[in-house]
Tab-separated table of C-alpha atoms in Angstrom:
chain	number	residue	atom	x	y	z
B	269	MET	CA	17.926	-3.894	-43.556
B	270	SER	CA	16.567	-0.357	-44.137
B	271	THR	CA	12.860	0.274	-44.344
B	272	LYS	CA	11.059	2.575	-46.790
B	273	GLY	CA	12.525	6.013	-46.212
B	274	GLY	CA	15.972	4.692	-45.291
B	275	ARG	CA	15.132	4.130	-41.520
B	276	ASN	CA	16.071	0.967	-39.723
B	277	SER	CA	13.109	-0.974	-38.575
B	278	SER	CA	14.703	-1.585	-35.177
B	279	TRP	CA	14.629	2.049	-34.413
B	280	SER	CA	10.959	2.092	-34.118
B	281	ARG	CA	10.688	-0.600	-31.655
B	282	LEU	CA	10.006	0.405	-28.017
B	283	LYS	CA	12.384	-1.119	-25.570
B	284	PRO	CA	10.521	-2.717	-22.549
B	285	ALA	CA	10.698	-0.491	-19.456
B	286	ASN	CA	12.460	-1.932	-16.420
B	287	GLN	CA	9.410	-1.742	-14.151
B	288	ASP	CA	9.984	-1.414	-10.406
B	289	ILE	CA	8.853	-4.773	-8.732
B	290	PHE	CA	7.320	-2.529	-5.924
B	291	GLU	CA	5.033	-1.045	-8.547
B	292	GLU	CA	4.564	-4.239	-10.453
B	293	MET	CA	3.260	-6.280	-7.523
B	294	GLY	CA	-0.342	-5.467	-6.491
B	295	LEU	CA	-2.432	-6.048	-3.391
B	296	ARG	CA	-4.206	-9.276	-3.166
B	297	SER	CA	-7.262	-7.438	-1.666
B	298	LYS	CA	-7.355	-5.541	-4.913
B	299	GLY	CA	-7.396	-8.639	-7.015
B	300	ASP	CA	-3.576	-8.970	-7.868
B	301	LYS	CA	-2.754	-12.743	-7.725
B	302	GLN	CA	1.046	-12.519	-8.329
B	303	LEU	CA	2.102	-12.844	-4.725
B	304	LEU	CA	0.126	-16.170	-4.300
B	305	ASP	CA	3.080	-17.863	-5.811
B	306	TYR	CA	5.587	-18.978	-3.103
B	307	LYS	CA	8.719	-18.307	-5.358
B	308	THR	CA	7.413	-14.797	-6.027
B	309	GLN	CA	6.824	-14.190	-2.406
B	310	GLU	CA	10.454	-15.105	-1.594
B	311	ARG	CA	11.761	-13.064	-4.411
B	312	PHE	CA	9.647	-10.000	-3.340
B	313	TYR	CA	10.741	-10.381	0.349
B	314	ASN	CA	14.394	-10.275	-0.670
B	315	LYS	CA	13.743	-7.099	-2.619
B	316	ILE	CA	12.079	-5.433	0.438
B	317	VAL	CA	14.980	-6.432	2.654
B	318	GLU	CA	17.428	-5.140	0.006
B	319	ARG	CA	15.714	-1.880	-0.414
B	320	TYR	CA	15.499	-1.226	3.302
B	321	LEU	CA	19.185	-2.148	3.806
B	322	LEU	CA	20.117	0.379	1.054
B	323	PHE	CA	18.131	3.067	2.731
B	324	ALA	CA	19.704	2.191	6.275
B	325	ALA	CA	23.182	2.073	4.756
B	326	ASP	CA	22.706	5.506	3.111
B	327	ALA	CA	21.402	6.913	6.414
B	328	ARG	CA	24.596	5.716	8.128
B	329	ARG	CA	26.760	8.217	6.362
B	330	GLY	CA	27.987	10.522	9.042
B	331	ASP	CA	25.469	12.941	10.551
B	332	GLU	CA	22.886	11.890	7.938
B	333	LEU	CA	21.891	8.908	10.240
B	334	HIS	CA	20.877	10.957	13.095
B	335	ARG	CA	19.010	13.421	10.974
B	336	LYS	CA	16.935	10.724	9.209
B	337	LEU	CA	16.286	8.757	12.465
B	338	ALA	CA	14.870	11.965	14.147
B	339	ARG	CA	12.709	12.774	11.197
B	340	LEU	CA	11.525	9.368	10.329
B	341	ASN	CA	11.276	7.671	13.845
B	342	ILE	CA	13.784	4.904	12.962
B	343	SER	CA	16.108	3.634	15.579
B	344	GLN	CA	19.088	1.348	15.140
B	345	GLU	CA	18.762	-2.189	16.424
B	346	SER	CA	20.872	-5.064	15.323
B	347	GLY	CA	20.411	-8.807	15.989
B	348	ASN	CA	19.363	-11.878	14.348
B	349	ARG	CA	16.825	-11.394	11.466
B	350	ASP	CA	16.723	-7.710	12.350
B	351	PRO	CA	15.995	-5.115	9.452
B	352	ALA	CA	19.397	-3.581	9.970
B	353	GLN	CA	21.605	-6.720	10.405
B	354	ALA	CA	23.604	-6.127	7.224
B	355	VAL	CA	24.834	-3.046	5.335
B	356	PRO	CA	25.777	-2.866	1.475
B	357	LYS	CA	28.855	-1.160	0.307
B	358	PRO	CA	28.516	2.705	-0.289
B	359	SER	CA	29.172	2.145	-3.900
B	360	ASP	CA	25.879	0.141	-4.190
B	361	LEU	CA	23.788	2.916	-2.725
B	362	THR	CA	21.226	4.901	-4.762
B	363	ASN	CA	21.125	8.501	-3.710
B	364	GLY	CA	18.692	11.395	-4.219
B	365	LYS	CA	15.496	9.416	-3.079
B	366	ASP	CA	13.135	11.114	-0.808
B	367	ASP	CA	13.127	9.449	2.686
B	368	SER	CA	9.483	9.449	3.286
B	369	ASN	CA	8.710	8.184	-0.197
B	370	GLU	CA	11.249	5.463	0.088
B	371	LEU	CA	9.805	4.240	3.495
B	372	ASP	CA	6.215	4.519	2.168
B	373	ALA	CA	7.242	2.201	-0.775
B	374	ILE	CA	8.686	-0.196	1.917
B	375	THR	CA	5.794	-0.232	4.066
B	376	MET	CA	3.496	-0.781	1.109
B	377	GLY	CA	5.559	-3.516	-0.122
B	378	MET	CA	5.460	-5.292	3.328
B	379	ARG	CA	1.676	-4.986	3.140
B	380	LYS	CA	1.499	-6.746	-0.266
B	381	LEU	CA	3.734	-9.514	0.884
B	382	ARG	CA	1.530	-10.077	4.018
B	383	GLU	CA	-1.589	-10.034	2.086
B	384	GLY	CA	-0.046	-12.602	-0.360
B	385	ILE	CA	1.128	-14.771	2.475
B	386	VAL	CA	-2.308	-14.831	4.147
B	387	ALA	CA	-4.212	-15.330	0.867
B	388	SER	CA	-2.057	-18.319	0.006
B	389	LYS	CA	-2.472	-19.794	3.462
B	390	ARG	CA	1.231	-20.125	3.687
B	391	ILE	CA	2.599	-21.079	7.266
B	392	ASP	CA	6.219	-22.227	7.343
B	393	ASP	CA	9.716	-21.071	8.100
B	394	PHE	CA	9.664	-18.513	5.331
B	395	SER	CA	6.422	-16.933	6.189
B	396	ILE	CA	7.372	-16.766	9.894
B	397	GLN	CA	10.709	-15.059	8.871
B	398	ALA	CA	8.932	-12.636	6.634
B	399	TYR	CA	6.292	-11.704	9.314
B	400	ILE	CA	9.064	-11.159	11.993
B	401	PHE	CA	10.934	-8.862	9.690
B	402	CYS	CA	7.852	-6.922	8.814
B	403	ILE	CA	6.744	-6.482	12.606
B	404	ARG	CA	10.036	-5.354	13.732
B	405	LEU	CA	10.506	-2.907	10.899
B	406	SER	CA	7.101	-1.461	11.357
B	407	ILE	CA	7.661	-1.126	15.132
B	408	LEU	CA	10.803	0.877	14.362
B	409	LEU	CA	8.697	3.182	12.115
B	410	LYS	CA	5.887	3.328	14.681
B	411	HIS	CA	3.579	2.241	12.047
B	412	TRP	CA	1.061	0.549	14.127
B	413	GLU	CA	-1.194	-0.055	11.251
B	414	SER	CA	1.180	-2.609	9.903
B	415	TYR	CA	2.600	-4.256	13.116
B	416	HIS	CA	-0.567	-4.532	14.982
B	417	PRO	CA	-2.498	-6.795	12.563
B	418	ALA	CA	0.792	-8.677	11.746
B	419	MET	CA	1.371	-9.491	15.415
B	420	ARG	CA	-2.130	-10.719	15.837
B	421	HIS	CA	-1.815	-13.056	12.849
B	422	LEU	CA	1.716	-14.301	13.888
B	423	ILE	CA	0.558	-15.168	17.441
B	424	GLN	CA	-2.992	-16.314	16.877
B	425	VAL	CA	-2.982	-17.874	13.484
B	426	MET	CA	0.635	-18.879	12.619
B	427	HIS	CA	2.022	-19.847	15.978
B	428	PRO	CA	-0.579	-22.618	16.740
B	429	LYS	CA	0.264	-24.303	13.360
B	430	HIS	CA	4.032	-23.682	13.213
B	431	LEU	CA	5.412	-22.978	16.600
B	432	LEU	CA	7.678	-19.960	17.287
B	433	SER	CA	10.633	-20.519	19.520
B	434	SER	CA	10.121	-19.696	23.094
B	435	THR	CA	12.263	-16.570	22.777
B	436	GLU	CA	10.410	-15.339	19.738
B	437	LEU	CA	6.992	-16.015	21.544
B	438	GLN	CA	8.100	-14.025	24.501
B	439	GLU	CA	9.425	-11.245	22.303
B	440	PHE	CA	6.230	-10.691	20.361
B	441	ALA	CA	4.000	-11.328	23.370
B	442	GLY	CA	5.699	-8.479	24.998
B	443	TYR	CA	5.292	-6.115	22.110
B	444	GLN	CA	1.596	-6.984	21.973
B	445	VAL	CA	1.070	-6.460	25.742
B	446	LEU	CA	2.958	-3.027	25.678
B	447	ASP	CA	1.006	-1.971	22.428
B	448	LEU	CA	-2.224	-2.620	24.471
B	449	ALA	CA	-1.077	-0.650	27.548
B	450	CYS	CA	0.683	2.210	25.787
B	451	ARG	CA	-1.013	2.867	22.479
B	452	GLN	CA	-4.474	1.483	23.102
B	453	ARG	CA	-4.512	2.529	26.645
B	454	ASP	CA	-6.276	-0.776	27.672
B	455	LEU	CA	-4.535	-1.913	30.836
B	456	SER	CA	-7.073	-4.467	31.821
B	457	LYS	CA	-6.650	-6.179	28.371
B	458	ALA	CA	-2.971	-5.919	28.549
B	459	PHE	CA	-2.707	-7.778	31.874
B	460	SER	CA	-5.225	-10.352	30.471
B	461	MET	CA	-3.201	-10.861	27.285
B	462	LYS	CA	0.004	-11.245	29.460
B	463	LEU	CA	-1.553	-14.143	31.425
B	464	THR	CA	-2.982	-15.612	28.157
B	465	LEU	CA	0.295	-15.625	26.391
B	466	GLY	CA	2.301	-16.678	29.439
B	467	LEU	CA	4.458	-13.719	29.147
B	468	ARG	CA	7.403	-13.657	31.753
B	469	ASP	CA	9.317	-10.423	31.363
B	470	SER	CA	10.318	-8.446	34.473
B	471	LYS	CA	10.791	-5.155	32.544
B	472	VAL	CA	7.222	-5.495	30.984
B	473	ASP	CA	5.873	-6.053	34.502
B	474	GLU	CA	7.659	-2.977	35.823
B	475	LEU	CA	6.328	-0.900	32.802
B	476	LEU	CA	2.804	-2.033	33.442
B	477	LYS	CA	3.132	-1.191	37.077
B	478	ALA	CA	4.397	2.281	36.244
B	479	ILE	CA	1.555	3.051	33.726
B	480	ALA	CA	-0.928	1.714	36.152
B	481	HIS	CA	0.188	3.936	38.996
B	482	ASP	CA	1.298	6.890	36.947
B	483	ASN	CA	4.804	6.218	38.283
B	484	TYR	CA	6.796	8.349	35.855
B	485	PHE	CA	10.096	7.909	37.684
B	486	LEU	CA	9.854	4.173	37.240
B	487	PHE	CA	8.575	4.538	33.628
B	488	TRP	CA	11.735	6.509	32.544
B	489	LYS	CA	14.029	4.289	34.568
B	490	VAL	CA	12.755	0.995	32.912
B	491	LYS	CA	12.558	2.554	29.450
B	492	LYS	CA	16.222	3.260	29.350
B	493	GLY	CA	16.914	-0.356	29.885
B	494	VAL	CA	14.619	-2.087	27.226
B	495	ASP	CA	15.557	-2.771	23.606
B	496	GLY	CA	14.817	-0.283	20.667
B	497	TYR	CA	11.574	-2.133	19.758
B	498	LYS	CA	9.909	-1.802	23.108
B	499	ALA	CA	11.274	1.729	23.528
B	500	LYS	CA	9.414	2.618	20.188
B	501	ILE	CA	6.171	1.182	21.515
B	502	LEU	CA	6.659	3.044	24.898
B	503	GLU	CA	6.816	6.284	23.040
B	504	PHE	CA	2.986	6.155	22.594
B	505	ALA	CA	2.732	6.649	26.326
B	506	GLU	CA	5.399	9.338	26.744
B	507	ASP	CA	3.266	12.411	26.429
B	508	GLU	CA	0.742	11.202	28.987
B	509	MET	CA	3.529	10.319	31.572
B	510	LYS	CA	5.200	13.638	30.928
B	511	LEU	CA	2.060	15.606	31.426
B	512	HIS	CA	1.250	13.683	34.595
B	513	ALA	CA	4.859	14.302	35.914
B	514	LEU	CA	4.509	18.028	35.130
B	515	LYS	CA	1.151	18.342	36.917
B	516	SER	CA	2.530	16.430	39.946
B	517	ILE	CA	5.600	18.635	40.080
B	518	GLY	CA	3.423	21.694	39.766
B	519	LYS	CA	1.218	20.866	42.510
B	520	THR	CA	4.058	19.702	44.923
B	521	TYR	CA	6.906	22.259	44.618
B	522	LEU	CA	7.431	26.049	44.403
B	523	SER	CA	10.784	25.387	42.644
B	524	ILE	CA	13.011	22.651	41.408
B	525	ASP	CA	16.465	22.142	40.025
B	526	LEU	CA	16.537	22.166	36.285
B	527	ALA	CA	18.448	18.895	36.286
B	528	SER	CA	15.857	17.064	38.507
B	529	LEU	CA	13.075	18.455	36.259
B	530	GLU	CA	14.725	17.212	33.127
B	531	GLN	CA	15.218	13.825	34.762
B	532	LEU	CA	11.661	13.465	35.972
B	533	THR	CA	10.165	14.289	32.674
B	534	ASP	CA	12.931	12.869	30.372
B	535	SER	CA	12.970	16.095	28.432
B	536	ASN	CA	15.188	19.054	28.240
B	537	TRP	CA	13.897	22.513	29.100
B	538	THR	CA	13.619	23.743	25.588
B	539	ALA	CA	11.245	20.731	24.790
B	540	LEU	CA	9.220	21.322	27.804
B	541	THR	CA	8.474	25.057	26.946
B	542	LYS	CA	7.968	24.529	23.250
B	543	ASN	CA	5.806	21.255	23.373
B	544	TYR	CA	4.159	21.298	26.656
B	545	ASN	CA	3.665	25.121	27.141
B	546	VAL	CA	5.347	25.080	30.449
B	547	GLY	CA	4.916	28.704	31.858
B	548	TRP	CA	7.563	28.307	34.634
B	549	GLN	CA	10.480	30.663	34.924
B	550	LEU	CA	14.096	29.541	34.696
B	551	GLU	CA	16.511	31.461	36.871
B	552	GLY	CA	20.063	29.998	36.466
B	553	THR	CA	19.852	26.345	37.172
B	554	LYS	CA	16.588	26.592	39.203
B	555	VAL	CA	13.061	26.525	37.844
B	556	ILE	CA	10.548	28.816	39.709
B	557	ILE	CA	7.111	27.138	39.393
B	558	ARG	CA	5.192	29.584	41.528
B	559	LYS	CA	5.969	32.325	44.112
B	560	PRO	CA	4.404	32.332	47.548
B	561	LYS	CA	1.875	35.059	47.901
B	562	PRO	CA	2.831	37.619	50.623
B	563	ARG	CA	0.728	37.603	53.671
B	564	HIS	CA	-1.029	40.957	54.457
B	565	ILE	CA	-0.391	41.911	58.191
B	566	ASP	CA	-3.392	43.626	59.838
B	567	ILE	CA	-1.860	45.928	62.527
B	568	ASP	CA	-5.463	46.362	64.173
B	569	GLN	CA	-5.914	42.639	64.634
B	570	ILE	CA	-2.380	42.476	66.134
B	571	MET	CA	-3.137	45.222	68.669
B	572	GLU	CA	-6.455	43.746	69.512
B	573	PHE	CA	-4.798	40.491	70.230
B	574	VAL	CA	-2.140	42.158	72.354
B	575	TRP	CA	-4.630	44.069	74.376
B	576	SER	CA	-6.784	40.938	74.996
B	577	ARG	CA	-3.777	39.149	76.308
B	578	SER	CA	-2.834	41.859	78.807
């Protein structure tokens, strides 16, 4: 039925906007109570996983994956309950989103979910699974502000009340010990935490040994054999290990083969000169660290020595 003036009354009605659930949900620390509800938590968790998988699937298109991983510090790692365990069809992807903004939204979404779980005092299979997902993804993003408090809550609060499997406990204990050693640079606490949690991991033992003794050769060797999560945490210690390697090489050698230098520092020549201001000279496949100073021969001293012996 037409209204006065001949316009249909339905034309003036505003259609409700389809609000993004990531914007709709708020932080419990800011007073929002929506994520205190268990069903809402589960629905929001599924949306977080779905949104990450869409991003990961989009990144897998050809060379796009390598570009995004290099820029955003994400690595591929698959396995049970891992962030990248499934990939939607390309037709389901949404294009044109800025990578950084997308991951910021996912990271904030995980924080909102964790706050809701903690505030609701929920400790069950779902909350454990959600925390494992958040920790693993945050490690891949090198977002320690997210994974550090989440790991502490998982191990110290949730595990005593709802036991993790022995495999899961060893996994996250390893992450916590390496974070103490590599990012926080607290080796004594790392060794103490290792004993407290009963961690038995030969690779973690070797890495702690390498860091304690500045053994950069052992550090790079073991790093190549660990999973993607541990490798990401080890990146916090890389710069220090590379600098120590460069200082040791500089004090020990006059020259070194380029291949050996790149192996000992786990970096190519371009990266070393650009990121570490290496002032050495490259001559073919040999790196000249410093040239020996020519000795000055004093003829008078030689003649004096000869006459004294005659």
